Coordinates of N, CA and C and ligand atoms in Angstrom, one line a residue:
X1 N 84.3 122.9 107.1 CA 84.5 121.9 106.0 C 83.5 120.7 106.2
X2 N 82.7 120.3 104.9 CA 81.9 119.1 105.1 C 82.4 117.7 105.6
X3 N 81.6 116.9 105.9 CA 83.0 115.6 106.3 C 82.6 114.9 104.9
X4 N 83.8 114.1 105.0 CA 83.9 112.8 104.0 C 82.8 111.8 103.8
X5 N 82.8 111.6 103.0 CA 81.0 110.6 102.6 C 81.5 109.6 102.6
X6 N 80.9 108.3 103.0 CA 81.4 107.4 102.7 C 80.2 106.6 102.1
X7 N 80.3 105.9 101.1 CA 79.1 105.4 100.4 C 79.4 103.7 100.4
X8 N 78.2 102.7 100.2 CA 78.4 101.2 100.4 C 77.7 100.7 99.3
X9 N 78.5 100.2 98.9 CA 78.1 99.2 97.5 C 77.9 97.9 97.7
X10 N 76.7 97.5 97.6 CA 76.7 96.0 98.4 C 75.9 95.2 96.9
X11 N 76.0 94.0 96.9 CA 76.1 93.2 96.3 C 76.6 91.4 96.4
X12 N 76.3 90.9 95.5 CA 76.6 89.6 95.6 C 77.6 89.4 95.3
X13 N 78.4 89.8 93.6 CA 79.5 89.8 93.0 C 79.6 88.7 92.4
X14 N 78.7 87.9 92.0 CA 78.9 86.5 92.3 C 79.2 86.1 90.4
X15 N 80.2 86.6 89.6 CA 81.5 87.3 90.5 C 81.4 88.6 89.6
X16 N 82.1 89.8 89.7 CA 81.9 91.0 89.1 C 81.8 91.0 87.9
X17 N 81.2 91.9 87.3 CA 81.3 92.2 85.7 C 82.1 93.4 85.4
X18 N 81.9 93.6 84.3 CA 82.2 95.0 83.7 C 81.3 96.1 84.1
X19 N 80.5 95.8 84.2 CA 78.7 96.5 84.6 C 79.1 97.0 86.3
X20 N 79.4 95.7 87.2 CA 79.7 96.5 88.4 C 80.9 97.3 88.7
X21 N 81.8 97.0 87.4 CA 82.9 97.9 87.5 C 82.5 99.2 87.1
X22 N 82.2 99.3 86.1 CA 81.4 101.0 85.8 C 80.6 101.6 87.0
X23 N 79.7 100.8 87.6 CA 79.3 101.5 89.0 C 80.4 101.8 90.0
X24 N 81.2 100.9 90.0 CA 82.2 101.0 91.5 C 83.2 102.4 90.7
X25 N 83.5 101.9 89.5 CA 84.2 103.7 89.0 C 83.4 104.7 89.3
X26 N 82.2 104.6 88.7 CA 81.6 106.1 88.7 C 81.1 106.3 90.0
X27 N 80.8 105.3 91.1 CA 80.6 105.9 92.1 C 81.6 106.4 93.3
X28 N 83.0 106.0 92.5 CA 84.3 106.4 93.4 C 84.7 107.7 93.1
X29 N 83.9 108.0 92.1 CA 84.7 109.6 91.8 C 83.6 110.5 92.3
X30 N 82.6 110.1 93.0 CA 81.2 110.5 93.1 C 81.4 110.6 94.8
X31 N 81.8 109.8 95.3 CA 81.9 109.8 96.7 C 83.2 109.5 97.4
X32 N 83.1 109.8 98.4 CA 84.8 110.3 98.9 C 85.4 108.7 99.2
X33 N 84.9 108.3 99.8 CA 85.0 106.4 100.2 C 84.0 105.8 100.0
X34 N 84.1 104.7 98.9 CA 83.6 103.6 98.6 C 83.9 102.1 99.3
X35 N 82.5 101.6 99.7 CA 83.0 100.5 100.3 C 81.8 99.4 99.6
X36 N 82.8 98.5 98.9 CA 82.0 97.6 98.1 C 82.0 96.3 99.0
X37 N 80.6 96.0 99.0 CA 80.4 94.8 100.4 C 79.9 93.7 99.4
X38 N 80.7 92.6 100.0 CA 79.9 91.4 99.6 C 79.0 90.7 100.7
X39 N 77.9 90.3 99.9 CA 76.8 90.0 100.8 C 77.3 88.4 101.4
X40 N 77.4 88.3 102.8 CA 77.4 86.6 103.2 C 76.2 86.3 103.0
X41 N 74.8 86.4 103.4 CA 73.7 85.8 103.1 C 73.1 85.9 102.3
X42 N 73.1 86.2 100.8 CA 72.6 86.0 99.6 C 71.7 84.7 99.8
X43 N 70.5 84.4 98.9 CA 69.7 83.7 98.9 C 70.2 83.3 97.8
X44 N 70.8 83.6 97.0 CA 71.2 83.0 95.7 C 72.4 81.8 95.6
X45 N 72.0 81.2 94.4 CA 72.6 80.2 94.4 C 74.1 80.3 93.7
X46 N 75.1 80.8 94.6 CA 76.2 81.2 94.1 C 77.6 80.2 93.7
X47 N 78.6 80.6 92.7 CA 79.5 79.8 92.8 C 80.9 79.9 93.3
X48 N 80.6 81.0 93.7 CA 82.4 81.5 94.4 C 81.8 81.7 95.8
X49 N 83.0 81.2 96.8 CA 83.1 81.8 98.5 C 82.8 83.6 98.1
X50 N 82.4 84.1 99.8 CA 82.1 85.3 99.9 C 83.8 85.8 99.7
X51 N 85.2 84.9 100.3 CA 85.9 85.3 100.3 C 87.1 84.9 99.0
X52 N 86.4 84.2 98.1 CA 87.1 84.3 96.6 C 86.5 85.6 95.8
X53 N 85.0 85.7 96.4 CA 84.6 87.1 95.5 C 85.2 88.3 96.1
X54 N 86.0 88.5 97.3 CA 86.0 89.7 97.8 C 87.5 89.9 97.3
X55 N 88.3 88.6 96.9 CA 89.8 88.3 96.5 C 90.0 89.4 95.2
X56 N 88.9 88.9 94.3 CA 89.1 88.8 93.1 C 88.5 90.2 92.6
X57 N 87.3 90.7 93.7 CA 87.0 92.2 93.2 C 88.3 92.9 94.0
X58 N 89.0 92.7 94.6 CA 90.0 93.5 95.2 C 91.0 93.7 94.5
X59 N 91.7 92.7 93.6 CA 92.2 92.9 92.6 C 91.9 93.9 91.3
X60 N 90.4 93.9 91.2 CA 89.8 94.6 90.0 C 89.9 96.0 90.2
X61 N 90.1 96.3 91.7 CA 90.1 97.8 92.3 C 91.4 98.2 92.4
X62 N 92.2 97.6 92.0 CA 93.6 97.9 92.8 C 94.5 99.6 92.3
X63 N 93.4 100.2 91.2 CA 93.7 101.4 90.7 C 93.2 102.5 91.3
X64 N 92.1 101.9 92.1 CA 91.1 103.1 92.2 C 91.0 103.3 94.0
X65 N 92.3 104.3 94.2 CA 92.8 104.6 96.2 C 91.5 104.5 97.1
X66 N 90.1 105.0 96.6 CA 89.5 105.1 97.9 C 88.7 103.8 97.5
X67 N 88.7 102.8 97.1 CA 87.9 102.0 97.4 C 88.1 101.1 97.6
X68 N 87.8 100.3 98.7 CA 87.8 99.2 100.0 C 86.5 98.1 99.6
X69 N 87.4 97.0 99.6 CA 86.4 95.3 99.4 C 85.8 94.8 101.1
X70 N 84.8 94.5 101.0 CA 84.5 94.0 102.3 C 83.6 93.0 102.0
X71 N 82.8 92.1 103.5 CA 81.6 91.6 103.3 C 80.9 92.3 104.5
X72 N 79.3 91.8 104.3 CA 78.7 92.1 105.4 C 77.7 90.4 105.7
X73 N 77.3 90.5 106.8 CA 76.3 89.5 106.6 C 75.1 90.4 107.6
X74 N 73.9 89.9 107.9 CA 72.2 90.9 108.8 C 72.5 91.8 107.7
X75 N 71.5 92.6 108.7 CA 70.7 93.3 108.0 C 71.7 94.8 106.9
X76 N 71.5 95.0 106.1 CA 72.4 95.9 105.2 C 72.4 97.3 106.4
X77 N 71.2 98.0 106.2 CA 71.0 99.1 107.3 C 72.1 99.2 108.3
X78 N 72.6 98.4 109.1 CA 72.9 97.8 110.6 C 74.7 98.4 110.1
X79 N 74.8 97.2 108.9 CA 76.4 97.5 108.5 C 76.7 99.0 108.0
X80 N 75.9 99.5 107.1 CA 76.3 101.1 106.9 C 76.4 101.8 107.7
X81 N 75.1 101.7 108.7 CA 75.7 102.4 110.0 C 76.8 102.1 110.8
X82 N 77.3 101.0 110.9 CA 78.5 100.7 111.5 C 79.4 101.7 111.1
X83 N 79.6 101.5 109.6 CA 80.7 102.0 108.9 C 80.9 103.5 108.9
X84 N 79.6 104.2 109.8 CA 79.8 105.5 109.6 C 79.0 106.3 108.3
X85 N 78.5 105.2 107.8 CA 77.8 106.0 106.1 C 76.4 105.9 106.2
X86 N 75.7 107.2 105.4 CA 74.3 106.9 105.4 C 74.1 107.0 104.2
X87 N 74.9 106.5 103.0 CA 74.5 106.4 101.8 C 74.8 105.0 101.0
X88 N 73.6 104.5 100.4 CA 74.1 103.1 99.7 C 73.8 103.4 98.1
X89 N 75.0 102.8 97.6 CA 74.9 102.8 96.1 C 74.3 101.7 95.4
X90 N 73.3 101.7 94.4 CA 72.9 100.2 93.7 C 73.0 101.0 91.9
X91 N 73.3 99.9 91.2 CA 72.9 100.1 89.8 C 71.9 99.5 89.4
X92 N 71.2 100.3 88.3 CA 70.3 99.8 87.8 C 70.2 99.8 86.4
X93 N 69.9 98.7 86.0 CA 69.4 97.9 84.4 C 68.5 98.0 83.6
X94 N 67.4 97.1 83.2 CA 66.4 97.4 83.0 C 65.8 97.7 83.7
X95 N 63.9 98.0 83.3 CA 62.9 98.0 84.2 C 62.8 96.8 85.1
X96 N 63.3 95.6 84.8 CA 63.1 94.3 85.5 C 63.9 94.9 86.9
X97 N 64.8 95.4 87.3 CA 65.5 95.8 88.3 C 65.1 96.7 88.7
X98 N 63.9 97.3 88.3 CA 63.5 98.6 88.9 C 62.5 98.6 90.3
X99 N 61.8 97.0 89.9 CA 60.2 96.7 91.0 C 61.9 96.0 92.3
X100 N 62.2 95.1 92.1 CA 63.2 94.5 92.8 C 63.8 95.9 93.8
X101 N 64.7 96.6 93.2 CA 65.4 97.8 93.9 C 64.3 98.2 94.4
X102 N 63.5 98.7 93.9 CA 62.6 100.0 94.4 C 61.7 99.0 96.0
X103 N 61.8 97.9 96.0 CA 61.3 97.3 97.2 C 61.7 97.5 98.2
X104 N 63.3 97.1 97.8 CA 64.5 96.9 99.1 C 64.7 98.2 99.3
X105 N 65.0 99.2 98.7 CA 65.3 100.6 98.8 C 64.1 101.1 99.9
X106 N 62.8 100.5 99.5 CA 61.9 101.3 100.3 C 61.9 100.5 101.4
X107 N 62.1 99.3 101.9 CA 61.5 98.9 103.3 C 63.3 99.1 103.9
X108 N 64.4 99.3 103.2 CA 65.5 100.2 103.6 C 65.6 101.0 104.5
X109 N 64.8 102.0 103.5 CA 64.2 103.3 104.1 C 63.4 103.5 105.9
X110 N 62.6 102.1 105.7 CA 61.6 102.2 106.6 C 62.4 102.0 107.8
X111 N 63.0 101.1 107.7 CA 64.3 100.1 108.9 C 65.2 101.6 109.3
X112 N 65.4 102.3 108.2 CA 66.4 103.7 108.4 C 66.4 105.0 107.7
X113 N 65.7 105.7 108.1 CA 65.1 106.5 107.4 C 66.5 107.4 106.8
X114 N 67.5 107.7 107.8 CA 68.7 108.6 107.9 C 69.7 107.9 106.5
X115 N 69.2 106.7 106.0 CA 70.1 106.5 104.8 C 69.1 106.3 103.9
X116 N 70.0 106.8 103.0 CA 69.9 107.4 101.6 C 70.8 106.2 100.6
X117 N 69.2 105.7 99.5 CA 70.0 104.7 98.9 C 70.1 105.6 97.0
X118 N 71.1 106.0 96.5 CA 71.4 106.3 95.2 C 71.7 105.3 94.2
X119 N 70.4 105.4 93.1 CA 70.9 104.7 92.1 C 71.9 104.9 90.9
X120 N 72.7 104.7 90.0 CA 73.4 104.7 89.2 C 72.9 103.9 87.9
X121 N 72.7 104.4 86.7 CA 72.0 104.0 86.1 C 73.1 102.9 85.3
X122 N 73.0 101.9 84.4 CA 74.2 101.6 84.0 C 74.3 102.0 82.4
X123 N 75.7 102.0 82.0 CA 76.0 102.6 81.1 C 75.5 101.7 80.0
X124 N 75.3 102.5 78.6 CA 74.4 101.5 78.0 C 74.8 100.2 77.1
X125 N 76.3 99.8 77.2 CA 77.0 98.5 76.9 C 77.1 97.9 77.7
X126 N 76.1 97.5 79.3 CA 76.5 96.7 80.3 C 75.0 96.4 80.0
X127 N 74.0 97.2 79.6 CA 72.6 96.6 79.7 C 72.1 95.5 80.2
X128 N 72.7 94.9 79.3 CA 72.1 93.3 79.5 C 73.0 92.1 80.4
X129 N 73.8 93.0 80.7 CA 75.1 92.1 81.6 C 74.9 91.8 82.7
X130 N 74.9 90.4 83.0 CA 74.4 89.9 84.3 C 75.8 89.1 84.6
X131 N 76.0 88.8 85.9 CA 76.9 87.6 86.8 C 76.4 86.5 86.0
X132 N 75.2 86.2 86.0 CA 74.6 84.8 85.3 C 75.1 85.0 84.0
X133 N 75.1 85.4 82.9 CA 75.2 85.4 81.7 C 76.7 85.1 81.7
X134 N 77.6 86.1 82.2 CA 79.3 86.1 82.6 C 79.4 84.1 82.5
X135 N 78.6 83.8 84.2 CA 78.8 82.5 84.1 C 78.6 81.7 83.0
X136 N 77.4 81.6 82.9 CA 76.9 80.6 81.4 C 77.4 80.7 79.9
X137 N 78.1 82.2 79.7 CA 79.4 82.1 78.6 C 80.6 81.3 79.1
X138 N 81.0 81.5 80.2 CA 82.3 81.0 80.7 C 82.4 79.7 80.8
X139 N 81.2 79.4 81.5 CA 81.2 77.8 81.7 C 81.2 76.7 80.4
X140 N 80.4 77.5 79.1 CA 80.3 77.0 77.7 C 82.1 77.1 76.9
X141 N 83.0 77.7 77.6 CA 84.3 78.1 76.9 C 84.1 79.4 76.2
X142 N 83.6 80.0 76.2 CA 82.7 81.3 75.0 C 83.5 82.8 75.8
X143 N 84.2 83.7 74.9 CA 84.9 85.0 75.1 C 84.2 86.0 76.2
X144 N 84.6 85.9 76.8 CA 83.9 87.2 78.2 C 85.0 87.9 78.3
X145 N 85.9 88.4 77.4 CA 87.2 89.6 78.0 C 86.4 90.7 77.7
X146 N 85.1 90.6 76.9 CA 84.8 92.0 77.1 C 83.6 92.6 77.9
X147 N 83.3 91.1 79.1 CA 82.2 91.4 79.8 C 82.6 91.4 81.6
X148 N 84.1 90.8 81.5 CA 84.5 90.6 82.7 C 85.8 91.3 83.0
X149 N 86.1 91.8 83.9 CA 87.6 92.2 84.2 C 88.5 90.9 84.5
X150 N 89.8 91.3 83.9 CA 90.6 89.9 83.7 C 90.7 89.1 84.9
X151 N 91.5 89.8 86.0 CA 90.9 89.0 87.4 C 89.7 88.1 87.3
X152 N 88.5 88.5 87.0 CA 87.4 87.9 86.9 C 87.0 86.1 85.6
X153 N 88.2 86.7 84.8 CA 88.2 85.9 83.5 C 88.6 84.6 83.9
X154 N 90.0 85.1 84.7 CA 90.7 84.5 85.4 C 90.5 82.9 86.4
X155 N 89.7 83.9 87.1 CA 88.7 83.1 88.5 C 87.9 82.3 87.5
X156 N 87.3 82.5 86.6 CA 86.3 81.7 85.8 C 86.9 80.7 85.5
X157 N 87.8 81.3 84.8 CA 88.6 80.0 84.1 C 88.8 78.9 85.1
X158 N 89.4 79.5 85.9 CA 90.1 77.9 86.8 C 89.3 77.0 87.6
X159 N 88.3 77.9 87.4 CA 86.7 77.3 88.5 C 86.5 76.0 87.7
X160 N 86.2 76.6 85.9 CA 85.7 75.8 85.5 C 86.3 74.6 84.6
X161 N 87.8 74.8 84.5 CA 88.9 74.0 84.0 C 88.4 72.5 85.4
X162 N 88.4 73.1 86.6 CA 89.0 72.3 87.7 C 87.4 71.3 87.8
X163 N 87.0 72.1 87.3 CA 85.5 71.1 87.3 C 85.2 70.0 85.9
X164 N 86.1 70.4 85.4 CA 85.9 69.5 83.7 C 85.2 70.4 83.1
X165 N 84.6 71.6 83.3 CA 83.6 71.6 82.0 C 84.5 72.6 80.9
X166 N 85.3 73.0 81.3 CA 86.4 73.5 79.8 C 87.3 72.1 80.0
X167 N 88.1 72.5 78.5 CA 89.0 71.8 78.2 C 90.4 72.3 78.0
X168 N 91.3 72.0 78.6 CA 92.4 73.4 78.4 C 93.3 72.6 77.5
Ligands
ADP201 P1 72.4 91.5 94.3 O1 72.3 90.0 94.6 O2 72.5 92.3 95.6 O3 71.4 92.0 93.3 P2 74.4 91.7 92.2 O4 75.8 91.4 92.3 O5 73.5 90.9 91.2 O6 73.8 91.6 93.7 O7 74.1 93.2 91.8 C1 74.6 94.3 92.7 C2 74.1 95.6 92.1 O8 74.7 95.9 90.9 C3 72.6 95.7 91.9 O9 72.1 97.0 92.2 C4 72.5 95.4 90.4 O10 71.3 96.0 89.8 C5 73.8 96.2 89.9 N1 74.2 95.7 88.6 C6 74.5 94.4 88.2 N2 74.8 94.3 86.9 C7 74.8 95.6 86.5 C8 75.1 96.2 85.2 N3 75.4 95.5 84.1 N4 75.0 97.6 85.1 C9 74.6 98.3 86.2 N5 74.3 97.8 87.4 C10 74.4 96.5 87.6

């Protein structure tokens, strides 16, 4: 019998969309254990803790048995191999995402030849759907139930109630 795959979805989350939900589905039925990592060292300029994003994607999973919320911080390589997996999952968008991935994927590669990074194309109603866009509707008061999962709407909301910029 072959063994069980375990595949790592890493990301920022900062905070999920609908877009990384369709990856984290389609790649759960795709691989035996999913492990969706949130990155501690993002370069980016985020608005949720590593551990409000891992809260609130863990909620969004709560249907789907094999898939586990984590973070990682170093190098991505280092953590997959910890975990036993030599496969990483990313989605991809437009061509703008394509020079980006295809960089990291390759000096990936170089750091670890034995993992295998698989892309996932995204489905074509998430296109344009970015964490940034999610934010900058949410922050404006503006409908995201159909870009965010409700957990997610949720977390928005109270971020931005508690900051003044909605009005409740
Ligand atoms: P990172 O900072 O690592 O790029 P993101 O949370 O922005 O983290 O994205 C994580 C992964 O999910 C990336 O591979 C990104 O291309 C992919 N992704 C983000 N939004 C979508 C979407 N709407 N459809 C498909 N893939 C997406």
């Amino acid at each position: 019998m072959s063994q069980p795959i375990t595949a790592v979805y890493p990301g920022s989350f900062d905070p999920a969309t609908n877009g990384h939900l369709d990856i984290i589905e389609r790649a759960a039925g795709t691989f035996d254990r999913l492990l969706v990592a949130v990155g501690r060292n993002s370069s980016k300029n985020v608005l949720f803790t590593p551990e409000e994003r891992i809260a609130t994607l863990r909620e969004c999973v709560t249907s789907l048995p094999n898939v586990e919320v984590t973070s990682f911080d170093g190098l991505l390589v280092n953590f997959v191999r910890e975990q036993g997996s030599h496969v990483i999952v990313r989605g991809l968008r437009a061509v703008s995402d394509f020079e980006f991935e295809f960089q990291i994927a390759l000096a990936n590669r170089q750091m670890a030849p034995d993992i295998e990074t698989y892309f996932l194309m995204t489905s074509a109603e998430y296109l344009y759907l970015s964490s940034s866009i999610v934010k900058e509707i949410a922050r404006l008061g503006g409908d995201i139930s159909a870009l965010a999962p409700e957990p997610v709407q949720r977390a928005l909301k109270t971020r931005f109630l508690r900051e003044g910029a909605l009005s409740s």
